[in-house]
Amino acid sequence: QVQLVESGGGLVQAGGSLTLSCAASGGTFNTYAMGWFRQVPGKEREFVAFISRTGGSTYYADAVKGRFTISRDNAKNYLQMNSLKPEDTAVYYCAGPRRIGGTYYDEGSYVYWGQGTQVTVSS
């Protein structure tokens, strides 16, 4: 059973930065393509960023492009968030692996999910 655990969330002022981490256990993490999603209460979960198994390909939602950076090493994947805005406030979820043939921005493409970490950006 694969477990994904996010960390690094918190409260930050607008314009600030946070780095989220996602640690995987119980599986072969370095073979997983991974994604980050976020959800605001009352709204659907939305795609944020994706990184391929090798890290050679990354994709971002338009809302975060140029401000967020997804990366990975052998043990974790990371979401560096800069120039944060109040509208970035959400629970952020790590997800993986992406199913073969799955669309990277579709939450249904991912097998496992973390419990989420809250990010709050104050104005």
Short mmCIF file of N, CA and C in Angstrom, two decimals, residues 31-77:
data_model
loop_
_atom_site.label_atom_id
_atom_site.label_comp_id
_atom_site.label_asym_id
_atom_site.label_seq_id
_atom_site.Cartn_x
_atom_site.Cartn_y
_atom_site.Cartn_z
N THR A 31 9.47 5.54 -9.94
CA THR A 31 8.81 5.12 -11.17
C THR A 31 7.46 5.83 -11.36
N TYR A 32 7.12 6.74 -10.47
CA TYR A 32 5.80 7.37 -10.48
C TYR A 32 5.84 8.76 -11.11
N ALA A 33 4.91 9.02 -12.02
CA ALA A 33 4.62 10.39 -12.41
C ALA A 33 3.66 10.96 -11.37
N MET A 34 3.90 12.18 -10.92
CA MET A 34 3.20 12.73 -9.78
C MET A 34 2.51 14.04 -10.12
N GLY A 35 1.48 14.34 -9.36
CA GLY A 35 0.76 15.60 -9.57
C GLY A 35 0.43 16.28 -8.26
N TRP A 36 0.14 17.56 -8.35
CA TRP A 36 -0.38 18.35 -7.24
C TRP A 36 -1.74 18.92 -7.67
N PHE A 37 -2.67 18.85 -6.76
CA PHE A 37 -4.00 19.42 -6.96
C PHE A 37 -4.32 20.28 -5.74
N ARG A 38 -5.36 21.09 -5.85
CA ARG A 38 -5.80 21.88 -4.71
C ARG A 38 -7.32 21.97 -4.71
N GLN A 39 -7.85 22.23 -3.53
CA GLN A 39 -9.30 22.30 -3.39
C GLN A 39 -9.68 23.34 -2.36
N VAL A 40 -10.65 24.14 -2.73
CA VAL A 40 -11.26 25.13 -1.85
C VAL A 40 -12.62 24.58 -1.44
N PRO A 41 -13.03 24.75 -0.19
CA PRO A 41 -14.34 24.24 0.24
C PRO A 41 -15.46 24.70 -0.69
N GLY A 42 -16.29 23.76 -1.07
CA GLY A 42 -17.41 24.07 -1.93
C GLY A 42 -17.10 24.05 -3.41
N LYS A 43 -15.83 23.82 -3.74
CA LYS A 43 -15.42 23.78 -5.15
C LYS A 43 -14.77 22.44 -5.46
N GLU A 44 -14.70 22.14 -6.76
CA GLU A 44 -14.06 20.90 -7.18
C GLU A 44 -12.54 21.01 -7.02
N ARG A 45 -11.93 19.85 -6.85
CA ARG A 45 -10.47 19.82 -6.79
C ARG A 45 -9.92 20.16 -8.17
N GLU A 46 -8.87 20.97 -8.21
CA GLU A 46 -8.33 21.41 -9.49
C GLU A 46 -6.85 21.08 -9.61
N PHE A 47 -6.45 20.86 -10.84
CA PHE A 47 -5.06 20.55 -11.15
C PHE A 47 -4.17 21.75 -10.90
N VAL A 48 -2.97 21.50 -10.37
CA VAL A 48 -1.99 22.55 -10.15
C VAL A 48 -0.73 22.31 -10.97
N ALA A 49 -0.12 21.12 -10.80
CA ALA A 49 1.15 20.86 -11.47
C ALA A 49 1.37 19.36 -11.61
N PHE A 50 2.21 19.01 -12.60
CA PHE A 50 2.53 17.60 -12.88
C PHE A 50 4.02 17.49 -13.18
N ILE A 51 4.58 16.36 -12.76
CA ILE A 51 5.96 16.07 -13.12
C ILE A 51 6.05 14.61 -13.54
N SER A 52 6.78 14.38 -14.62
CA SER A 52 6.92 13.02 -15.14
C SER A 52 7.82 12.19 -14.24
N ARG A 53 7.87 10.91 -14.55
CA ARG A 53 8.66 9.97 -13.75
C ARG A 53 10.12 10.41 -13.67
N THR A 54 10.66 10.89 -14.76
CA THR A 54 12.07 11.28 -14.78
C THR A 54 12.29 12.73 -14.38
N GLY A 55 11.21 13.49 -14.31
CA GLY A 55 11.34 14.92 -14.06
C GLY A 55 11.58 15.73 -15.31
N GLY A 56 11.63 15.04 -16.45
CA GLY A 56 11.94 15.73 -17.68
C GLY A 56 10.79 16.53 -18.26
N SER A 57 9.57 16.22 -17.83
CA SER A 57 8.40 16.95 -18.30
C SER A 57 7.62 17.48 -17.12
N THR A 58 7.23 18.73 -17.22
CA THR A 58 6.39 19.35 -16.20
C THR A 58 5.28 20.14 -16.88
N TYR A 59 4.14 20.20 -16.22
CA TYR A 59 3.00 20.97 -16.72
C TYR A 59 2.37 21.71 -15.56
N TYR A 60 1.80 22.87 -15.87
CA TYR A 60 1.20 23.71 -14.83
C TYR A 60 -0.15 24.22 -15.26
N ALA A 61 -1.00 24.45 -14.27
CA ALA A 61 -2.24 25.16 -14.52
C ALA A 61 -1.89 26.60 -14.88
N ASP A 62 -2.70 27.20 -15.73
CA ASP A 62 -2.44 28.58 -16.15
C ASP A 62 -2.38 29.52 -14.94
N ALA A 63 -3.18 29.24 -13.92
CA ALA A 63 -3.26 30.14 -12.77
C ALA A 63 -1.97 30.21 -11.98
N VAL A 64 -1.11 29.20 -12.11
CA VAL A 64 0.11 29.17 -11.30
C VAL A 64 1.37 29.23 -12.16
N LYS A 65 1.22 29.19 -13.47
CA LYS A 65 2.38 29.17 -14.36
C LYS A 65 3.24 30.41 -14.13
N GLY A 66 4.54 30.19 -14.00
CA GLY A 66 5.46 31.29 -13.77
C GLY A 66 5.66 31.61 -12.29
N ARG A 67 4.81 31.06 -11.44
CA ARG A 67 4.94 31.32 -9.99
C ARG A 67 5.27 30.05 -9.21
N PHE A 68 4.77 28.91 -9.67
CA PHE A 68 4.99 27.64 -9.00
C PHE A 68 5.97 26.80 -9.81
N THR A 69 6.76 25.99 -9.09
CA THR A 69 7.69 25.08 -9.73
C THR A 69 7.60 23.72 -9.06
N ILE A 70 7.38 22.69 -9.86
CA ILE A 70 7.35 21.33 -9.35
C ILE A 70 8.69 20.67 -9.64
N SER A 71 9.18 19.89 -8.70
CA SER A 71 10.46 19.20 -8.87
C SER A 71 10.41 17.91 -8.06
N ARG A 72 11.46 17.10 -8.22
CA ARG A 72 11.50 15.83 -7.49
C ARG A 72 12.92 15.38 -7.30
N ASP A 73 13.10 14.55 -6.28
CA ASP A 73 14.34 13.80 -6.13
C ASP A 73 13.95 12.34 -5.94
N ASN A 74 14.84 11.53 -5.49
CA ASN A 74 14.55 10.10 -5.39
C ASN A 74 13.52 9.76 -4.32
N ALA A 75 13.30 10.68 -3.38
CA ALA A 75 12.44 10.34 -2.25
C ALA A 75 11.16 11.15 -2.20
N LYS A 76 11.19 12.37 -2.77
CA LYS A 76 10.04 13.26 -2.62
C LYS A 76 9.79 14.04 -3.89
N ASN A 77 8.61 14.61 -3.96
CA ASN A 77 8.43 15.67 -4.94
C ASN A 77 8.03 16.94 -4.20
#
